[in-house]
CSV table of C-alpha atoms in Angstrom, one decimal:
chain,number,residue,atom,x,y,z
A,46,MET,CA,-37.8,69.6,9.3
A,47,SER,CA,-35.0,69.5,7.3
A,48,ILE,CA,-33.4,66.5,5.4
A,49,ILE,CA,-30.7,64.5,7.1
A,50,PHE,CA,-28.0,62.7,5.2
A,51,ARG,CA,-27.0,59.0,5.5
A,52,ALA,CA,-23.1,58.9,6.1
A,53,SER,CA,-22.9,56.1,3.5
A,54,ALA,CA,-24.5,58.2,1.0
A,55,LEU,CA,-22.8,61.3,1.8
A,56,SER,CA,-20.4,61.1,-1.2
A,57,ALA,CA,-23.3,61.2,-3.7
A,58,ILE,CA,-23.7,65.2,-3.1
A,59,MET,CA,-20.0,65.8,-2.4
A,60,THR,CA,-18.7,66.2,-5.7
A,61,ASP,CA,-18.5,69.7,-7.1
A,62,GLY,CA,-20.5,71.3,-9.8
A,63,LYS,CA,-19.4,74.5,-11.6
A,64,GLY,CA,-18.8,76.5,-8.5
A,65,ASN,CA,-17.4,74.9,-5.5
A,66,ASP,CA,-20.1,75.2,-3.2
A,67,GLU,CA,-22.6,74.4,-5.8
A,68,LEU,CA,-24.0,70.7,-6.5
A,69,SER,CA,-23.0,68.8,-9.2
A,70,VAL,CA,-25.4,67.3,-11.9
A,71,GLY,CA,-25.2,64.1,-10.5
A,72,ALA,CA,-25.7,65.3,-6.9
A,73,LYS,CA,-28.8,67.0,-8.3
A,74,THR,CA,-30.1,63.8,-10.0
A,75,TYR,CA,-29.4,62.2,-6.4
A,76,VAL,CA,-31.5,64.6,-4.4
A,77,THR,CA,-34.3,64.7,-6.9
A,78,LYS,CA,-34.6,60.6,-6.3
A,79,LEU,CA,-34.5,61.4,-2.5
A,80,ALA,CA,-37.6,63.9,-3.2
A,81,LYS,CA,-39.3,61.6,-5.4
A,82,GLU,CA,-39.1,59.0,-2.8
A,83,PHE,CA,-40.3,61.0,-0.1
A,84,ILE,CA,-43.2,62.1,-2.2
A,85,TYR,CA,-44.1,58.7,-3.4
A,86,GLY,CA,-43.7,57.1,0.0
A,87,TYR,CA,-41.0,54.4,-1.4
A,88,ASP,CA,-37.3,53.5,-0.8
A,89,GLU,CA,-35.3,52.9,-3.8
A,90,ARG,CA,-32.1,51.3,-1.8
A,91,VAL,CA,-31.6,48.0,-3.3
A,92,THR,CA,-29.5,44.9,-2.0
A,93,THR,CA,-26.6,43.4,-4.3
A,94,LYS,CA,-24.9,40.3,-3.6
A,95,TYR,CA,-22.0,42.5,-2.6
A,96,MET,CA,-23.7,44.1,0.1
A,97,ASP,CA,-25.4,40.9,1.0
A,98,LYS,CA,-21.8,39.3,1.4
A,99,GLY,CA,-20.8,42.4,3.6
A,100,LEU,CA,-23.7,41.8,6.3
A,101,ARG,CA,-23.2,38.4,6.3
A,102,VAL,CA,-19.6,38.0,6.7
A,103,GLU,CA,-19.3,41.5,9.0
A,104,ASP,CA,-18.9,39.6,12.3
A,105,GLU,CA,-16.3,37.2,10.2
A,106,SER,CA,-14.4,40.1,8.8
A,107,ILE,CA,-14.2,41.9,12.6
A,108,ASP,CA,-12.8,38.7,14.1
A,109,LEU,CA,-10.2,38.5,11.1
A,110,TYR,CA,-9.2,42.3,11.8
A,111,ASN,CA,-9.0,41.6,15.5
A,112,ALA,CA,-7.0,38.6,15.6
A,113,VAL,CA,-4.3,40.4,13.1
A,114,HIS,CA,-4.4,43.2,15.3
A,115,LEU,CA,-4.8,41.1,18.7
A,116,SER,CA,-7.4,44.0,19.3
A,117,SER,CA,-11.0,43.5,21.1
A,118,TYR,CA,-13.2,45.6,19.1
A,119,ALA,CA,-16.5,44.8,18.7
A,120,LYS,CA,-19.6,46.0,16.6
A,121,ASN,CA,-21.0,49.2,17.1
A,122,THR,CA,-24.7,49.7,17.4
A,123,GLU,CA,-25.3,53.0,18.4
A,124,ARG,CA,-26.7,55.3,15.4
A,125,LYS,CA,-25.3,59.1,15.8
A,126,THR,CA,-27.1,62.3,14.0
A,127,ASN,CA,-26.1,65.9,14.1
A,128,ALA,CA,-27.7,68.5,12.4
A,129,TRP,CA,-26.4,67.4,8.8
A,130,ILE,CA,-26.2,63.5,9.1
A,131,THR,CA,-26.5,60.4,10.3
A,132,GLY,CA,-24.5,57.3,10.3
A,133,GLU,CA,-23.7,54.0,12.5
A,134,ALA,CA,-19.9,53.4,12.1
A,135,ASP,CA,-18.7,49.7,12.4
A,136,ILE,CA,-16.2,50.1,15.1
A,137,VAL,CA,-15.9,53.0,17.6
A,138,ALA,CA,-12.4,53.2,19.3
A,139,ASP,CA,-11.0,55.3,22.1
A,140,ASP,CA,-8.9,57.0,19.3
A,141,ARG,CA,-10.3,56.2,15.8
A,142,ILE,CA,-13.4,55.0,13.7
A,143,ILE,CA,-12.8,51.6,12.0
A,144,ASP,CA,-15.1,50.9,9.3
A,145,ILE,CA,-14.8,47.3,8.1
A,146,LYS,CA,-15.5,46.6,4.3
A,147,SER,CA,-15.7,42.9,3.4
A,148,SER,CA,-14.2,42.6,-0.2
A,149,TRP,CA,-16.3,40.6,-2.9
A,150,CYS,CA,-13.2,38.5,-3.8
A,151,LEU,CA,-9.7,38.5,-4.4
A,152,THR,CA,-9.9,40.7,-7.6
A,153,THR,CA,-11.6,43.2,-5.9
A,154,PHE,CA,-9.7,43.2,-2.7
A,155,TYR,CA,-7.3,46.6,-2.4
A,156,VAL,CA,-3.9,44.9,-1.9
A,157,LEU,CA,-2.3,48.4,-1.4
A,158,ALA,CA,-4.0,51.3,0.8
A,159,ASP,CA,-3.8,53.9,-2.3
A,160,GLN,CA,-6.1,51.5,-4.5
A,161,GLY,CA,-8.7,51.2,-1.4
A,162,ARG,CA,-8.4,55.4,-1.2
A,163,ASP,CA,-12.2,55.5,-2.8
A,164,THR,CA,-13.5,59.0,-2.2
A,165,GLY,CA,-17.0,57.8,-1.8
A,166,TYR,CA,-16.0,55.9,1.4
A,167,GLU,CA,-13.8,58.6,2.2
A,168,TRP,CA,-16.8,60.9,3.1
A,169,GLN,CA,-18.5,58.3,5.0
A,170,LEU,CA,-15.8,58.1,7.1
A,171,ARG,CA,-15.3,61.9,7.4
A,172,ALA,CA,-18.9,61.5,8.4
A,173,TYR,CA,-17.9,59.1,11.1
A,174,MET,CA,-15.4,61.3,12.5
A,175,MET,CA,-17.5,64.5,12.5
A,176,LEU,CA,-20.6,62.2,14.5
A,177,TRP,CA,-18.0,60.4,17.1
A,178,ASP,CA,-15.6,63.7,17.5
A,179,LYS,CA,-12.8,61.2,16.5
A,180,PRO,CA,-9.4,62.2,15.0
A,181,ARG,CA,-8.7,59.5,12.6
A,182,ALA,CA,-10.7,56.9,10.7
A,183,ASP,CA,-9.9,53.9,9.0
A,184,ILE,CA,-11.1,51.8,6.2
A,185,ALA,CA,-10.3,48.1,6.9
A,186,TYR,CA,-10.7,45.9,3.6
A,187,CYS,CA,-11.0,42.5,5.1
A,188,LEU,CA,-11.2,39.5,2.9
A,189,VAL,CA,-13.1,36.5,3.8
A,190,SER,CA,-14.6,33.6,2.3
A,191,THR,CA,-17.8,34.1,0.4
A,192,PRO,CA,-20.7,31.9,1.7
A,193,ASP,CA,-21.4,29.4,-1.1
A,194,ASP,CA,-24.9,30.2,-2.4
A,195,LEU,CA,-23.4,33.6,-3.2
A,196,ILE,CA,-20.7,32.3,-5.2
A,197,GLY,CA,-22.7,31.4,-7.8
A,198,TYR,CA,-20.6,31.0,-11.1
A,199,GLU,CA,-17.6,32.5,-10.4
A,200,SER,CA,-14.3,30.7,-9.5
A,201,LYS,CA,-14.0,29.6,-5.9
A,202,GLN,CA,-10.2,30.0,-6.1
A,203,LEU,CA,-11.1,33.8,-5.8
A,204,HIS,CA,-13.5,33.4,-3.1
A,205,LYS,CA,-12.3,30.7,-0.7
A,206,VAL,CA,-9.5,32.4,0.9
A,207,ASP,CA,-9.2,31.0,4.5
A,208,HIS,CA,-6.0,29.3,3.2
A,209,ILE,CA,-4.2,32.7,2.8
A,210,ASN,CA,-2.3,34.2,5.7
A,211,ARG,CA,-4.2,36.4,7.9
A,212,GLU,CA,-2.1,39.4,7.5
A,213,LEU,CA,-2.2,39.5,3.7
A,214,ARG,CA,-5.9,39.9,4.2
A,215,VAL,CA,-6.6,42.8,5.8
A,216,THR,CA,-5.7,46.4,4.3
A,217,ILE,CA,-6.0,49.8,6.1
A,218,VAL,CA,-6.5,53.2,4.6
A,219,PRO,CA,-6.2,55.7,7.2
A,220,TYR,CA,-7.7,59.4,7.1
A,221,LYS,CA,-7.1,62.2,9.6
A,222,ARG,CA,-9.7,64.5,10.4
A,223,ASP,CA,-10.0,67.9,8.5
A,224,ALA,CA,-12.1,70.7,9.4
A,225,ALA,CA,-12.2,72.5,6.1
A,226,LEU,CA,-13.7,69.3,4.4
A,227,GLU,CA,-16.5,69.0,7.3
A,228,ASP,CA,-17.4,72.9,6.4
A,229,LYS,CA,-17.9,71.2,3.0
A,230,ILE,CA,-19.9,68.5,4.1
A,231,LYS,CA,-22.2,71.4,5.8
A,232,ILE,CA,-22.2,73.7,2.9
A,233,LYS,CA,-23.1,70.9,0.4
A,234,VAL,CA,-25.7,69.3,3.0
A,235,GLU,CA,-27.3,73.3,3.4
A,236,ALA,CA,-26.9,73.4,-0.5
A,237,ALA,CA,-28.5,69.8,-1.1
A,238,ARG,CA,-31.5,70.9,1.4
A,239,VAL,CA,-32.4,73.8,-0.5
A,240,TYR,CA,-32.5,72.1,-4.0
A,241,TYR,CA,-34.5,69.0,-2.0
A,242,ASP,CA,-37.2,71.7,-1.0
A,243,GLN,CA,-37.0,73.4,-4.6
A,244,VAL,CA,-38.0,69.7,-6.1
A,245,ILE,CA,-40.7,68.9,-4.1
A,246,GLN,CA,-42.4,72.3,-4.8
A,247,GLU,CA,-41.8,71.5,-8.6
A,248,ILE,CA,-43.3,68.1,-7.9
A,249,SER,CA,-46.3,69.4,-6.1
A,250,LYS,CA,-46.8,72.3,-8.8
A,251,GLN,CA,-46.7,70.0,-11.5
A,252,HIS,CA,-49.1,67.6,-10.0
A,253,ILE,CA,-52.2,68.5,-8.2
A,254,TYR,CA,-53.2,65.9,-5.6
B,254,MET,CA,-56.6,15.2,-9.0
B,255,LYS,CA,-55.3,11.6,-9.4
B,256,ILE,CA,-52.4,12.6,-6.9
B,257,TYR,CA,-54.5,11.5,-4.0
B,258,LYS,CA,-55.3,7.9,-5.7
B,259,ALA,CA,-51.6,7.7,-6.5
B,260,ILE,CA,-50.4,8.3,-2.9
B,261,ASN,CA,-53.4,6.3,-1.3
B,262,ALA,CA,-52.1,3.0,-3.9
B,263,VAL,CA,-48.6,3.3,-2.6
B,264,GLN,CA,-50.0,3.4,0.6
B,265,THR,CA,-51.7,0.3,0.2
B,266,GLU,CA,-48.9,-1.5,-0.6
B,267,LEU,CA,-46.4,-0.3,2.2
B,268,SER,CA,-49.0,-0.8,4.8
B,269,THR,CA,-48.5,-4.7,4.2
B,270,ILE,CA,-44.7,-4.7,3.4
B,271,GLY,CA,-43.6,-1.9,5.5
B,272,ILE,CA,-39.9,-1.3,5.6
B,273,THR,CA,-37.9,-3.2,8.3
B,274,LYS,CA,-35.1,-2.1,10.3
B,275,ASP,CA,-32.2,-4.1,9.4
B,276,ARG,CA,-29.4,-2.0,9.8
B,277,THR,CA,-27.7,-1.3,12.9
B,278,ASN,CA,-25.7,1.8,14.1
B,279,SER,CA,-22.1,1.3,14.5
B,280,GLN,CA,-21.2,3.6,16.7
B,281,GLY,CA,-22.8,5.2,19.7
B,282,SER,CA,-25.8,3.0,21.4
B,283,GLY,CA,-26.0,0.2,18.1
B,284,TYR,CA,-29.9,1.0,17.6
B,285,LYS,CA,-31.6,-0.3,14.7
B,286,PHE,CA,-32.5,1.9,12.2
B,287,ARG,CA,-34.1,2.2,8.4
B,288,GLY,CA,-31.2,3.6,5.9
B,289,ILE,CA,-32.2,5.9,3.2
B,290,ASP,CA,-31.5,3.0,0.8
B,291,ASP,CA,-34.1,0.9,2.4
B,292,VAL,CA,-36.6,3.6,2.0
B,293,TYR,CA,-35.6,3.9,-1.8
B,294,ASN,CA,-35.5,0.2,-2.5
B,295,ALA,CA,-39.2,0.1,-0.9
B,296,ILE,CA,-40.8,2.8,-2.7
B,297,SER,CA,-39.2,3.1,-5.9
B,298,PRO,CA,-40.6,0.4,-7.6
B,299,LEU,CA,-44.3,1.2,-5.8
B,300,LEU,CA,-43.7,5.0,-7.3
B,301,ALA,CA,-43.0,3.9,-10.7
B,302,LYS,CA,-46.1,1.4,-10.5
B,303,HIS,CA,-48.4,3.8,-9.6
B,304,GLY,CA,-47.4,6.9,-11.7
B,305,LEU,CA,-46.3,8.9,-8.8
B,306,CYS,CA,-43.0,11.6,-8.8
B,307,ILE,CA,-41.5,12.8,-5.8
B,308,LEU,CA,-39.4,16.1,-6.8
B,309,PRO,CA,-37.5,17.7,-4.1
B,310,ARG,CA,-36.8,21.7,-3.4
B,311,VAL,CA,-34.5,22.8,-0.9
B,312,LEU,CA,-35.6,26.1,0.5
B,313,THR,CA,-33.4,27.0,3.3
B,314,ARG,CA,-30.1,25.3,4.3
B,315,GLU,CA,-27.7,26.2,7.3
B,316,CYS,CA,-24.5,24.8,8.3
B,317,VAL,CA,-22.8,25.1,12.0
B,318,GLU,CA,-19.2,24.1,12.7
B,319,ARG,CA,-18.6,22.4,15.7
B,320,ILE,CA,-15.9,20.6,17.4
B,321,SER,CA,-16.0,16.7,17.5
B,322,LYS,CA,-15.0,14.7,20.9
B,323,SER,CA,-11.7,14.3,19.2
B,324,GLY,CA,-11.0,17.9,18.4
B,325,GLY,CA,-11.9,17.7,14.3
B,326,ALA,CA,-14.1,19.8,12.8
B,327,LEU,CA,-18.0,18.6,12.5
B,328,PHE,CA,-20.4,20.6,10.0
B,329,TYR,CA,-23.7,20.1,11.2
B,330,VAL,CA,-26.6,21.2,8.8
B,331,THR,CA,-30.3,21.8,8.6
B,332,VAL,CA,-32.4,21.8,5.3
B,333,GLU,CA,-36.0,23.0,4.9
B,334,VAL,CA,-37.1,20.7,2.0
B,335,GLU,CA,-40.3,21.0,0.2
B,336,PHE,CA,-41.2,17.6,-2.0
B,337,ASP,CA,-43.8,18.1,-4.8
B,338,PHE,CA,-45.7,14.4,-4.9
B,339,VAL,CA,-47.2,14.7,-8.7
B,340,SER,CA,-49.2,12.4,-10.4
B,341,ALA,CA,-47.8,11.6,-13.7
B,342,GLU,CA,-51.1,10.8,-15.3
B,343,ASP,CA,-52.7,14.3,-14.8
B,344,GLY,CA,-49.9,16.5,-13.3
B,345,SER,CA,-51.7,17.1,-9.8
B,346,LYS,CA,-49.6,17.7,-6.9
B,347,HIS,CA,-49.2,17.5,-3.3
B,348,THR,CA,-46.4,19.4,-1.6
B,349,VAL,CA,-45.0,18.0,1.5
B,350,LYS,CA,-42.3,20.2,3.5
B,351,THR,CA,-39.6,18.6,6.1
B,352,PHE,CA,-36.4,19.1,7.9
B,353,GLY,CA,-33.6,17.3,7.6
B,354,GLU,CA,-30.6,17.2,10.3
B,355,ALA,CA,-27.1,15.8,9.9
B,356,MET,CA,-23.6,16.1,11.0
B,357,ASP,CA,-20.4,15.3,8.7
B,358,SER,CA,-16.8,15.8,9.5
B,359,GLY,CA,-16.3,16.1,5.7
B,360,ASP,CA,-18.3,17.5,2.5
B,361,LYS,CA,-21.6,15.0,3.1
B,362,ALA,CA,-23.4,16.9,5.6
B,363,THR,CA,-26.2,18.4,3.5
B,364,ASN,CA,-26.2,14.9,1.4
B,365,LYS,CA,-27.2,13.4,4.4
B,366,ALA,CA,-29.4,16.1,5.8
B,367,MET,CA,-31.3,16.0,2.7
B,368,SER,CA,-31.8,12.2,2.8
B,369,ALA,CA,-33.1,12.6,6.3
B,370,ALA,CA,-35.5,15.1,4.8
B,371,TYR,CA,-36.6,12.4,2.2
B,372,LYS,CA,-37.0,9.6,4.5
B,373,TYR,CA,-39.2,11.2,6.7
B,374,ALA,CA,-41.1,13.2,4.0
B,375,ALA,CA,-41.9,9.4,2.6
B,376,PHE,CA,-42.6,7.8,6.2
B,377,GLN,CA,-45.0,10.2,7.1
B,378,ALA,CA,-46.9,11.0,3.8
B,379,PHE,CA,-47.2,7.0,3.3
B,380,SER,CA,-47.6,6.2,6.8
B,381,ILE,CA,-44.9,3.7,6.8
B,382,PRO,CA,-45.4,1.5,9.5
B,383,THR,CA,-42.3,2.1,12.0
B,384,GLU,CA,-41.5,-0.4,15.2
B,385,SER,CA,-40.4,2.8,17.0
B,386,ASP,CA,-39.4,6.2,16.9
B,387,ASN,CA,-35.6,5.4,17.1
B,388,ASP,CA,-34.7,6.3,13.6
B,389,ALA,CA,-31.5,8.2,13.0
B,390,ASP,CA,-28.2,8.1,10.9
B,391,ALA,CA,-25.9,5.2,10.6
B,392,VAL,CA,-23.4,7.4,12.6
B,393,THR,CA,-23.8,9.2,15.9
B,394,HIS,CA,-21.3,12.2,16.5
B,395,VAL,CA,-20.7,13.0,20.0
B,396,VAL,CA,-20.0,17.1,20.0
B,397,GLN,CA,-17.8,18.3,22.9
B,398,SER,CA,-19.9,20.2,25.4
B,399,THR,CA,-19.5,24.4,25.0
B,400,GLU,CA,-17.7,24.4,28.2
B,401,ALA,CA,-15.3,22.2,27.6
B,402,THR,CA,-14.5,23.3,24.4
B,403,ILE,CA,-14.1,27.0,26.0
B,404,LYS,CA,-11.6,25.1,28.2
B,405,ALA,CA,-9.6,23.6,25.6
B,406,ILE,CA,-9.6,27.2,23.9
B,407,LEU,CA,-8.3,28.8,26.8
B,408,ALA,CA,-5.8,26.5,27.7
B,409,ASP,CA,-4.4,26.9,24.1
B,410,ILE,CA,-4.1,30.5,24.3
B,411,ALA,CA,-2.7,30.2,27.7
B,412,GLU,CA,0.5,28.1,26.3
B,413,CYS,CA,1.1,30.8,23.3
B,414,LYS,CA,4.8,31.6,23.4
B,415,THR,CA,4.4,34.3,20.7
B,416,HIS,CA,2.3,37.0,19.2
B,417,ASP,CA,2.1,34.7,15.8
B,418,GLU,CA,0.8,32.1,17.9
B,419,LEU,CA,-1.3,33.9,19.9
B,420,LYS,CA,-3.0,35.1,16.9
B,421,ASP,CA,-3.8,32.0,15.6
B,422,ALA,CA,-5.1,30.6,18.8
B,423,PHE,CA,-7.1,33.6,19.3
B,424,TYR,CA,-8.4,33.5,16.0
B,425,ASN,CA,-9.4,30.1,16.0
B,426,GLY,CA,-11.0,30.5,19.4
B,427,ILE,CA,-13.5,33.6,18.5
B,428,ARG,CA,-14.5,31.4,15.5
B,429,ALA,CA,-15.3,28.7,17.3
B,430,ALA,CA,-17.3,30.7,20.0
B,431,GLY,CA,-19.4,31.9,17.4
B,432,ASN,CA,-22.2,34.3,18.5
B,433,ASN,CA,-21.4,32.9,22.4
B,434,PRO,CA,-21.0,36.3,24.3
B,435,VAL,CA,-19.8,34.8,27.3
B,436,ALA,CA,-17.2,32.5,25.3
B,437,ARG,CA,-16.2,35.3,23.3
B,438,GLU,CA,-15.5,37.5,26.5
B,439,GLN,CA,-13.6,34.4,28.1
B,440,ILE,CA,-11.5,34.0,25.2
B,441,THR,CA,-10.7,38.0,24.5
B,442,LYS,CA,-9.6,38.5,28.2
B,443,ALA,CA,-7.5,35.3,28.2
B,444,LYS,CA,-5.9,36.6,24.9
B,445,ASP,CA,-5.6,40.2,26.5
B,446,GLU,CA,-3.8,38.4,29.7
B,447,GLN,CA,-1.5,36.1,27.4
B,448,LYS,CA,-0.5,39.2,25.2
B,449,ALA,CA,0.6,40.9,28.4
B,450,THR,CA,2.9,38.5,29.1
B,451,ILE,CA,4.4,38.2,25.7
B,452,LYS,CA,7.3,41.0,24.9
B,453,GLY,CA,7.6,43.1,22.1
B,454,THR,CA,4.5,44.6,19.8
B,455,PRO,CA,2.2,42.1,17.5
């Protein structure tokens, strides 16, 4: 069975190598890590305080987004998978996907859409558009207060943000669906699969077990 | 293992003096209770005398925001605390775990909850004689019923004349509703209805 890539990790294999369809050195390192995890039976995904905040304030960020837009979106809980990728989008609206990114603090919060046009997130959103067949996907950077126990020794001024106007605490970065870029996803996933199989064979060859 | 000898020595003295309920709850039903100061005053000289240390360690803290009867914010905190009872003589220890709950409208809910956890750890570890089980904080907070809270939120939403007012009322409403799906649905429906009556785009 061929490996399916998670939408949130897709950016790791999307950078170009020497040829456009080849995997970059970084992508090969990532695929090697996946092969090693498979053979040795572990999952290296780590959680950071930034991810922890994202999970803990997710509902509050969705409430903030809904209040700013007077919308009524609820968290999507459906995971979709196609022949190449799998993912669980935050919000699935009629006309778009909305992915909520809760910023760590005021310093890391993007106030302009151009600042937040992160390529890693872009591939994640392209994967969601592909999986849900939507013409548009938005990243919604939301700034809500950090839970006390996560702030540590950082300045509370950067983390306690409830006093700031709600409209100023949501930044939208829109992406339009692009068939050519989706084809690129398919090509990269196929290349990553070939490399993944090679690495597994190589590990097996070098370790008799 | 001198820890049990020390605990027993404190127990022995407390069994004769006890801790009287000489405080009266000033709100609510006016019941008598033992305050945290009473507990400290009674046991701290005994702890010193018998070489016993009580060292707290908070394991978890949960804070829920509620609305008081008068409409203000009320913080309801629950803490899970372990207390190491340690013998100063040989370092042997016994751990007691209790939970503490408290409500406060300001920044004292956690302190109060920790005091409650300590009080009950001491009562139970030393078997301090009590007259009844009616022991609580000096202040009684009355929490509005969920139904009344939702009614108030829906009334606020229905009175909104502008999109900005509606955004405020809607946000405060869904945050107050927390994870209550029925309340969230009612508030969202009210928001959509009110939104349709307000001219212009949000």
